[in-house]
Amino acid sequence: DLAIFFLNAEGNIISWNEGARMITGYSSEEIIGKHFSVLYVPEDIEKGNPPNNLNYAYESGSFKEEGWRRKKEGGLYWANILLTALKDERGNIYGYLKVIRDLTEKRNYDEEIIKSRDFYLKLLNDFPTPVWRSDKEGQFNYFNKAWFNYTGRKSENEMGEGWISGVYQGDKKLVKDKIAEALSKTNGFVFEIRIKNYRDEYRWQIFYGMPYYDMENNFAGFLGSCFDIDDRKNYEDTINALMRISEKLYSSLDINQIVDSLVTESVGLAGADGGFACIKNQAGFATSRYYNKDHWEYYEALFNEDNMIVKQVNSSREPLLSEYSADYFGMQNELAEKYSAAQIIAVPLYIAEGKLIGFLVLNYARGNNQFKGDYLQLLKGVARNASISLSKSLNFEQLRETETQLRRSEAELRNLAAQIQYGREEERQRIAREIHDELGQLFTGINLSISLLSEQLEAGEKPSAGEIIEELQSVQKYIEKGINIVRDISGRLRSYVLDHLGLIPAIQEYCLEIERMSGIKCSFKSDLESFSFSDEKNVAVFRIIQEGITNVLRHAQATVIMVAVAKRGNNMLIDISDDGKGFTESERSNSNSVGILGMKERAIFLNGQLKIESIEGKGTSIHLIIPLTLTGEKV
């Protein structure tokens, strides 16, 4: 995943690796000899950035930056760049090393985070109750529409500490003291004050805030809201419940804790008899627990996309209130029988992209007080808060999983590079030994025969025609043996059949050779009589099959190997399977096999997908899918 290449002192490209080709689209034949400014966007060229960057690296030793770079076909990618000056023994700069990493995906991810943040701000702005935010010094820097609708004031009058002018005179000191205490301890606060509304009436509000943290987990300020509590006797319990729910929902990144808090607090808030929450997974919308009044019970249910309740909440985006119907909700009759479900409310849960990630279901039993319409807005607010927390939790889990996969991939690539380098050195040593031992002796023999004839002629001797012919025949034998040795060495480096007959015959011939050498049945089946990619891709496919079969011979203890090639639509499918001992997932995870890593690397080169499946005691299957539309090859 790295473009690594050298420049001469003038900035002309003199080497080009595979990573550079994959990132930029230029082959080595197309790019070597050109000035490295061909990789810059026109704006940077007009600014003189290419020579400026070289000058900076020349003077400072290296140059780093991130910016847009141009691909061969004109597309752009976001690049992380390191340009290092190369010095000879006298300290003179004779060229540069340039390393480029494609960070386009990371940049897109960062932009998605920004979009999510903007969505959350819009969500807060549309929240039905006043919402505010402060910085880490306690200066208020945001109010939503509900706040301005309530106060009737303008934004410039509220920012900083301006909003306090709308607080009742006798409550202002309480406000300042409570906020100062919260800042010193970096904790949340709750107090009751009177705030003037747009009618110039002071009404009691319960005013609360909680600390929030940035992406580096540093304290960034407070986020809070307020509620009218003039009718406090009627709504005291409701407000306390909302506070508890908000605190629980925002205090954890664990998705199970968030769901549990959502269900238990919503049941209490709405006076329901029980309920559960379904969260989307690969199978559908699933739950495994039901909250029955004051305790949890096992209750497993799964709803797919075609279920009526899913369709209704996804289309209306509003809570559904209905008399219980097992057919309508797609729930088991046990919900009605065991829990006496008579009336049900379902509240949708959405993430930032507007995608339904689940829903909350509350149940009212027969003979109980039925659901009150006043609770709808409260439950919608709770659902919004829960959705934000769930989205934060899912993003965190996805980020952690991505980071783990990235670290694992980097470790595999480092191991692969080391193993490949070791393999290359070993292969070079082997070839050098064969050339020295085999060809060296032959050439020595040829040289001795020719030297003998030359000495006889120089000494005035006249060897007979028969003697001359005998020496020449000896030389000819040496030459014929040398030709065979060269053919053997080159054959081990590259398949003769692959070069001259194509991919399918080469695979078939290789399977027959394996069967002859090992005595293990190696069957080959193909619905293609002939097929070829480009030379490089033919070799990559052939090496994957070679490595797969080699791994079977080394480790599987198999009696049968099966190789199948087929074309399905715009894909080529290659399967390698055996009846050997197989291996466990942990054994594969702990394996440092350069063979498997090399197969993965070549699959990436082919824009393909490589999947390895193994059942301990039953064998292993390797599946390779190569998209023909991306490779540009045709049958």
PDB file of C-alpha atoms in Angstrom, residues 245-358:
ATOM      1  CA  ILE A 245     -32.184   8.457  31.097  1.00  0.00           C
ATOM      2  CA  SER A 246     -29.972  11.131  29.541  1.00  0.00           C
ATOM      3  CA  GLU A 247     -27.205  10.522  32.070  1.00  0.00           C
ATOM      4  CA  LYS A 248     -27.282   6.759  31.561  1.00  0.00           C
ATOM      5  CA  LEU A 249     -27.451   6.971  27.790  1.00  0.00           C
ATOM      6  CA  TYR A 250     -24.468   9.308  27.542  1.00  0.00           C
ATOM      7  CA  SER A 251     -22.348   7.710  30.255  1.00  0.00           C
ATOM      8  CA  SER A 252     -21.475   4.496  28.410  1.00  0.00           C
ATOM      9  CA  LEU A 253     -20.149   3.310  25.058  1.00  0.00           C
ATOM     10  CA  ASP A 254     -21.368  -0.239  25.680  1.00  0.00           C
ATOM     11  CA  ILE A 255     -24.321  -0.913  23.401  1.00  0.00           C
ATOM     12  CA  ASN A 256     -25.935  -3.422  25.793  1.00  0.00           C
ATOM     13  CA  GLN A 257     -25.853  -0.935  28.681  1.00  0.00           C
ATOM     14  CA  ILE A 258     -27.368   1.760  26.463  1.00  0.00           C
ATOM     15  CA  VAL A 259     -30.198  -0.565  25.358  1.00  0.00           C
ATOM     16  CA  ASP A 260     -30.883  -1.707  28.924  1.00  0.00           C
ATOM     17  CA  SER A 261     -31.071   1.885  30.154  1.00  0.00           C
ATOM     18  CA  LEU A 262     -33.364   2.839  27.270  1.00  0.00           C
ATOM     19  CA  VAL A 263     -35.828   0.024  28.038  1.00  0.00           C
ATOM     20  CA  THR A 264     -35.922   0.231  31.842  1.00  0.00           C
ATOM     21  CA  GLU A 265     -36.165   4.017  31.980  1.00  0.00           C
ATOM     22  CA  SER A 266     -38.751   4.216  29.184  1.00  0.00           C
ATOM     23  CA  VAL A 267     -40.945   1.605  30.887  1.00  0.00           C
ATOM     24  CA  GLY A 268     -40.847   3.662  34.084  1.00  0.00           C
ATOM     25  CA  LEU A 269     -41.329   6.985  32.300  1.00  0.00           C
ATOM     26  CA  ALA A 270     -44.383   5.868  30.320  1.00  0.00           C
ATOM     27  CA  GLY A 271     -45.880   3.755  33.107  1.00  0.00           C
ATOM     28  CA  ALA A 272     -45.770   0.627  30.953  1.00  0.00           C
ATOM     29  CA  ASP A 273     -45.827  -2.957  32.223  1.00  0.00           C
ATOM     30  CA  GLY A 274     -42.829  -4.108  30.233  1.00  0.00           C
ATOM     31  CA  GLY A 275     -40.913  -3.820  26.994  1.00  0.00           C
ATOM     32  CA  PHE A 276     -37.840  -4.594  24.937  1.00  0.00           C
ATOM     33  CA  ALA A 277     -35.618  -3.042  22.282  1.00  0.00           C
ATOM     34  CA  CYS A 278     -34.585  -4.572  18.959  1.00  0.00           C
ATOM     35  CA  ILE A 279     -31.236  -3.584  17.440  1.00  0.00           C
ATOM     36  CA  LYS A 280     -30.304  -4.339  13.835  1.00  0.00           C
ATOM     37  CA  ASN A 281     -27.732  -7.038  13.116  1.00  0.00           C
ATOM     38  CA  GLN A 282     -26.879  -9.139  10.060  1.00  0.00           C
ATOM     39  CA  ALA A 283     -29.953 -11.356  10.497  1.00  0.00           C
ATOM     40  CA  GLY A 284     -32.470  -8.558  11.084  1.00  0.00           C
ATOM     41  CA  PHE A 285     -33.787  -6.678  14.128  1.00  0.00           C
ATOM     42  CA  ALA A 286     -33.163  -8.874  17.144  1.00  0.00           C
ATOM     43  CA  THR A 287     -33.743  -8.967  20.890  1.00  0.00           C
ATOM     44  CA  SER A 288     -33.030 -11.627  23.495  1.00  0.00           C
ATOM     45  CA  ARG A 289     -34.481 -10.073  26.674  1.00  0.00           C
ATOM     46  CA  TYR A 290     -37.807  -8.684  27.868  1.00  0.00           C
ATOM     47  CA  TYR A 291     -38.109  -6.270  30.798  1.00  0.00           C
ATOM     48  CA  ASN A 292     -41.107  -7.307  32.879  1.00  0.00           C
ATOM     49  CA  LYS A 293     -41.978  -4.570  35.411  1.00  0.00           C
ATOM     50  CA  ASP A 294     -38.836  -4.776  37.553  1.00  0.00           C
ATOM     51  CA  HIS A 295     -36.709  -7.632  36.201  1.00  0.00           C
ATOM     52  CA  TRP A 296     -35.351  -9.084  32.956  1.00  0.00           C
ATOM     53  CA  GLU A 297     -36.558 -12.328  31.387  1.00  0.00           C
ATOM     54  CA  TYR A 298     -35.339 -14.335  28.402  1.00  0.00           C
ATOM     55  CA  TYR A 299     -37.378 -13.467  25.308  1.00  0.00           C
ATOM     56  CA  GLU A 300     -35.922 -14.111  21.839  1.00  0.00           C
ATOM     57  CA  ALA A 301     -37.448 -12.429  18.802  1.00  0.00           C
ATOM     58  CA  LEU A 302     -36.216 -11.571  15.288  1.00  0.00           C
ATOM     59  CA  PHE A 303     -37.873  -9.181  12.830  1.00  0.00           C
ATOM     60  CA  ASN A 304     -36.800  -8.953   9.183  1.00  0.00           C
ATOM     61  CA  GLU A 305     -37.145  -6.005   6.803  1.00  0.00           C
ATOM     62  CA  ASP A 306     -40.527  -7.254   5.550  1.00  0.00           C
ATOM     63  CA  ASN A 307     -42.076  -7.346   9.008  1.00  0.00           C
ATOM     64  CA  MET A 308     -44.990  -4.959   9.394  1.00  0.00           C
ATOM     65  CA  ILE A 309     -43.650  -3.210  12.465  1.00  0.00           C
ATOM     66  CA  VAL A 310     -40.309  -2.563  10.730  1.00  0.00           C
ATOM     67  CA  LYS A 311     -42.027  -1.229   7.600  1.00  0.00           C
ATOM     68  CA  GLN A 312     -44.330   1.032   9.606  1.00  0.00           C
ATOM     69  CA  VAL A 313     -41.716   2.661  11.848  1.00  0.00           C
ATOM     70  CA  ASN A 314     -39.311   3.004   8.923  1.00  0.00           C
ATOM     71  CA  SER A 315     -41.854   4.722   6.689  1.00  0.00           C
ATOM     72  CA  SER A 316     -43.597   6.963   9.236  1.00  0.00           C
ATOM     73  CA  ARG A 317     -40.524   7.634  11.424  1.00  0.00           C
ATOM     74  CA  GLU A 318     -43.020   8.224  14.220  1.00  0.00           C
ATOM     75  CA  PRO A 319     -44.041   6.081  17.223  1.00  0.00           C
ATOM     76  CA  LEU A 320     -46.750   3.514  16.508  1.00  0.00           C
ATOM     77  CA  LEU A 321     -49.554   3.052  19.014  1.00  0.00           C
ATOM     78  CA  SER A 322     -51.825   0.069  18.428  1.00  0.00           C
ATOM     79  CA  GLU A 323     -53.994  -2.507  20.111  1.00  0.00           C
ATOM     80  CA  TYR A 324     -52.024  -5.743  20.279  1.00  0.00           C
ATOM     81  CA  SER A 325     -52.153  -8.013  17.223  1.00  0.00           C
ATOM     82  CA  ALA A 326     -49.690 -10.883  16.852  1.00  0.00           C
ATOM     83  CA  ASP A 327     -50.196 -10.936  13.082  1.00  0.00           C
ATOM     84  CA  TYR A 328     -49.698  -7.187  12.755  1.00  0.00           C
ATOM     85  CA  PHE A 329     -46.524  -6.995  14.825  1.00  0.00           C
ATOM     86  CA  GLY A 330     -45.199 -10.392  13.797  1.00  0.00           C
ATOM     87  CA  MET A 331     -44.670 -11.352  17.437  1.00  0.00           C
ATOM     88  CA  GLN A 332     -45.291 -14.672  19.101  1.00  0.00           C
ATOM     89  CA  ASN A 333     -48.635 -15.146  20.826  1.00  0.00           C
ATOM     90  CA  GLU A 334     -46.709 -15.718  24.045  1.00  0.00           C
ATOM     91  CA  LEU A 335     -46.314 -11.943  24.348  1.00  0.00           C
ATOM     92  CA  ALA A 336     -50.071 -11.615  24.685  1.00  0.00           C
ATOM     93  CA  GLU A 337     -50.524 -14.757  26.743  1.00  0.00           C
ATOM     94  CA  LYS A 338     -47.548 -14.564  29.112  1.00  0.00           C
ATOM     95  CA  TYR A 339     -47.408 -10.790  29.549  1.00  0.00           C
ATOM     96  CA  SER A 340     -51.097 -10.003  28.876  1.00  0.00           C
ATOM     97  CA  ALA A 341     -50.135  -7.524  26.159  1.00  0.00           C
ATOM     98  CA  ALA A 342     -53.181  -5.491  25.193  1.00  0.00           C
ATOM     99  CA  GLN A 343     -51.705  -2.249  23.894  1.00  0.00           C
ATOM    100  CA  ILE A 344     -48.251  -1.686  22.356  1.00  0.00           C
ATOM    101  CA  ILE A 345     -46.215   1.361  21.377  1.00  0.00           C
ATOM    102  CA  ALA A 346     -43.196   1.058  19.054  1.00  0.00           C
ATOM    103  CA  VAL A 347     -40.666   3.931  18.867  1.00  0.00           C
ATOM    104  CA  PRO A 348     -38.092   3.983  16.004  1.00  0.00           C
ATOM    105  CA  LEU A 349     -34.353   4.524  16.571  1.00  0.00           C
ATOM    106  CA  TYR A 350     -32.351   6.253  13.815  1.00  0.00           C
ATOM    107  CA  ILE A 351     -28.655   7.055  13.373  1.00  0.00           C
ATOM    108  CA  ALA A 352     -27.114  10.104  11.702  1.00  0.00           C
ATOM    109  CA  GLU A 353     -27.562   8.874   8.124  1.00  0.00           C
ATOM    110  CA  GLY A 354     -31.315   8.472   8.697  1.00  0.00           C
ATOM    111  CA  LYS A 355     -30.971   4.684   8.774  1.00  0.00           C
ATOM    112  CA  LEU A 356     -33.237   2.660  11.062  1.00  0.00           C
ATOM    113  CA  ILE A 357     -31.041   0.772  13.551  1.00  0.00           C
ATOM    114  CA  GLY A 358     -33.776  -0.501  15.834  1.00  0.00           C
TER     115      GLY A 358
END
